[in-house]
Structures are given as C-alpha cells and as structure tokens.
Amino acid sequence: MKKEKFHIEYIFDKVSNRSLWNHITTALGLSSWFADTVDIRGNVCTFTWKKMQEQAEIIDIKPEISVRYRWMEEEDENAYFEFIIHTIELTGSTALEITDFAEPDEKTDAIELWDSQVEVLKRTLGI
C-alpha cells in the first residue's frame, strides 16, 4: 500500500523560533520530547525508545526554517518527515508544520501520535 502525505500545523504562543529550532534539530532538544535518547553523528540521527532503535538521515535543512528527515529503513523512497517553522502574520504566533507519510489505514493513528508528541514538546517549552 502506498503511503499518503499529510500535514499538521501546531501553534506555539510566546516561543522563540530559536528555541523551537533547537528542539527539532539537536540531540538534547529531540530527546526532551521525540525519543528517549537521540544521538546525532553527521547527518545520521539515532533515536531510541525503550529498547527500540531507529535511524534517520537529515536529507534537507534550511537553518531555523525547516529540517527534513528520512528513516533509513523506509521502503517508500518518497517518504520523509519534516518540521517547518513559520510565523503566522495575523497573530505573530510561531507555528510548527509537520509533514509526514502514513498508509491510509494508519493515518489517524499517526496524527494522534504527533498530537501526543507535540503536547510533550509544548510542556517542554513551558507552554
């Protein structure tokens, strides 16, 4: 089954772009909300959750704007997950847009997982 791309946007009031950037690109930041531990060597990130470990490669980065990761064991060569930071002009709030891929019957679960992870991220940032 072919994976479908989906986008989710989360609003972060009173958070600096720099702080949010550090939480989506550094080992310390990512390990505070995304995985139990994170090790980054060059463009390869090793994420560990309990006893499970997965690696992702950073395939594109625009400093303080976006970072795109691709799971090393991903069979779908077009699949990736990406974080994009932007400011909502009307309110001045910072937004985090997440792009990911999931099989159609797993899309709802994937969105719920991101919702849960981003709640942890917000708490980590003091929101």
Short mmCIF file of C-alpha atoms in Angstrom, two decimals:
data_model
loop_
_atom_site.label_atom_id
_atom_site.label_comp_id
_atom_site.label_asym_id
_atom_site.label_seq_id
_atom_site.Cartn_x
_atom_site.Cartn_y
_atom_site.Cartn_z
CA MET A 1 0.00 0.00 0.00
CA LYS A 2 1.33 3.43 -0.95
CA LYS A 3 1.81 5.92 1.86
CA GLU A 4 -0.04 9.23 1.78
CA LYS A 5 1.49 12.57 2.67
CA PHE A 6 -0.22 14.61 5.36
CA HIS A 7 0.40 17.98 7.03
CA ILE A 8 -0.41 19.09 10.56
CA GLU A 9 0.13 22.56 11.98
CA TYR A 10 0.58 23.44 15.65
CA ILE A 11 0.55 26.94 17.12
CA PHE A 12 3.13 27.94 19.73
CA ASP A 13 2.38 31.21 21.50
CA LYS A 14 5.28 33.05 23.10
CA VAL A 15 8.02 30.69 21.90
CA SER A 16 11.11 31.89 20.12
CA ASN A 17 11.91 30.37 16.75
CA ARG A 18 15.43 29.64 18.04
CA SER A 19 14.15 27.60 20.99
CA LEU A 20 11.74 25.64 18.80
CA TRP A 21 14.51 25.09 16.24
CA ASN A 22 16.80 23.64 18.90
CA HIS A 23 14.03 21.23 19.96
CA ILE A 24 13.62 19.81 16.45
CA THR A 25 17.29 19.64 15.39
CA THR A 26 19.53 18.90 18.38
CA ALA A 27 20.04 15.65 20.27
CA LEU A 28 19.20 17.32 23.59
CA GLY A 29 16.10 19.00 22.16
CA LEU A 30 14.77 15.92 20.37
CA SER A 31 15.38 13.70 23.40
CA SER A 32 13.22 16.02 25.51
CA TRP A 33 10.06 15.20 23.54
CA PHE A 34 10.55 12.98 20.48
CA ALA A 35 12.54 9.97 21.74
CA ASP A 36 14.05 8.71 24.98
CA THR A 37 17.57 9.32 23.69
CA VAL A 38 18.95 10.81 20.49
CA ASP A 39 22.45 10.60 19.10
CA ILE A 40 23.40 12.71 16.08
CA ARG A 41 26.57 11.97 14.13
CA GLY A 42 26.92 13.98 10.95
CA ASN A 43 23.62 13.66 9.10
CA VAL A 44 22.55 10.44 10.85
CA CYS A 45 20.28 10.56 13.90
CA THR A 46 19.80 7.50 16.08
CA PHE A 47 16.50 7.60 18.00
CA THR A 48 15.94 5.22 20.90
CA TRP A 49 12.60 4.46 22.57
CA LYS A 50 12.90 1.97 25.43
CA LYS A 51 14.63 -0.93 23.63
CA MET A 52 13.68 0.03 20.07
CA GLN A 53 16.14 1.99 17.94
CA GLU A 54 15.70 3.62 14.54
CA GLN A 55 17.96 5.79 12.44
CA ALA A 56 17.04 8.70 10.24
CA GLU A 57 19.11 10.74 7.87
CA ILE A 58 18.84 14.52 7.67
CA ILE A 59 18.17 14.96 3.96
CA ASP A 60 17.47 18.70 3.86
CA ILE A 61 17.99 21.56 6.24
CA LYS A 62 17.27 25.28 5.97
CA PRO A 63 18.68 26.79 9.18
CA GLU A 64 16.00 27.97 11.59
CA ILE A 65 13.28 27.30 8.98
CA SER A 66 12.99 23.59 8.18
CA VAL A 67 14.55 20.19 8.61
CA ARG A 68 13.63 17.02 6.72
CA TYR A 69 14.44 13.53 7.99
CA ARG A 70 14.14 10.19 6.21
CA TRP A 71 14.00 6.90 8.10
CA MET A 72 16.91 4.71 6.96
CA GLU A 73 14.74 1.57 6.84
CA GLU A 74 11.87 3.29 4.99
CA GLU A 75 10.86 1.31 1.91
CA ASP A 76 8.94 4.17 0.29
CA GLU A 77 11.71 6.27 -1.23
CA ASN A 78 9.45 9.33 -1.33
CA ALA A 79 8.52 9.22 2.38
CA TYR A 80 10.06 11.55 4.96
CA PHE A 81 9.07 13.63 7.95
CA GLU A 82 9.70 17.34 8.05
CA PHE A 83 9.40 20.19 10.53
CA ILE A 84 8.83 23.73 9.21
CA ILE A 85 8.80 26.77 11.48
CA HIS A 86 6.98 29.90 10.36
CA THR A 87 5.27 32.93 11.84
CA ILE A 88 1.55 33.49 11.43
CA GLU A 89 1.39 37.05 10.17
CA LEU A 90 -2.05 37.88 11.57
CA THR A 91 -1.22 36.94 15.18
CA GLY A 92 2.57 36.89 15.27
CA SER A 93 2.45 33.40 16.75
CA THR A 94 5.02 30.79 15.85
CA ALA A 95 3.73 27.73 14.01
CA LEU A 96 5.29 24.31 13.58
CA GLU A 97 4.15 22.50 10.46
CA ILE A 98 4.81 18.77 10.37
CA THR A 99 4.74 16.79 7.14
CA ASP A 100 4.75 13.00 7.38
CA PHE A 101 3.65 9.93 5.44
CA ALA A 102 1.43 7.05 6.54
CA GLU A 103 -0.54 4.24 4.99
CA PRO A 104 -4.20 5.27 4.57
CA ASP A 105 -5.44 2.98 7.34
CA GLU A 106 -2.73 4.25 9.74
CA LYS A 107 -3.06 7.98 9.06
CA THR A 108 -5.39 8.70 12.00
CA ASP A 109 -3.06 6.88 14.41
CA ALA A 110 -0.06 8.76 13.01
CA ILE A 111 -1.79 12.12 13.54
CA GLU A 112 -2.77 11.14 17.09
CA LEU A 113 0.84 10.16 17.81
CA TRP A 114 2.09 13.54 16.54
CA ASP A 115 -0.59 15.31 18.64
CA SER A 116 0.64 13.46 21.70
CA GLN A 117 4.32 14.12 20.98
CA VAL A 118 3.72 17.82 20.31
CA GLU A 119 1.88 18.12 23.65
CA VAL A 120 5.07 16.87 25.31
CA LEU A 121 7.06 19.38 23.22
CA LYS A 122 4.79 22.22 24.37
CA ARG A 123 5.22 21.23 28.02
CA THR A 124 8.99 21.04 27.50
CA LEU A 125 8.91 24.58 26.10
CA GLY A 126 6.84 25.78 29.07
CA ILE A 127 3.58 26.30 27.21
#
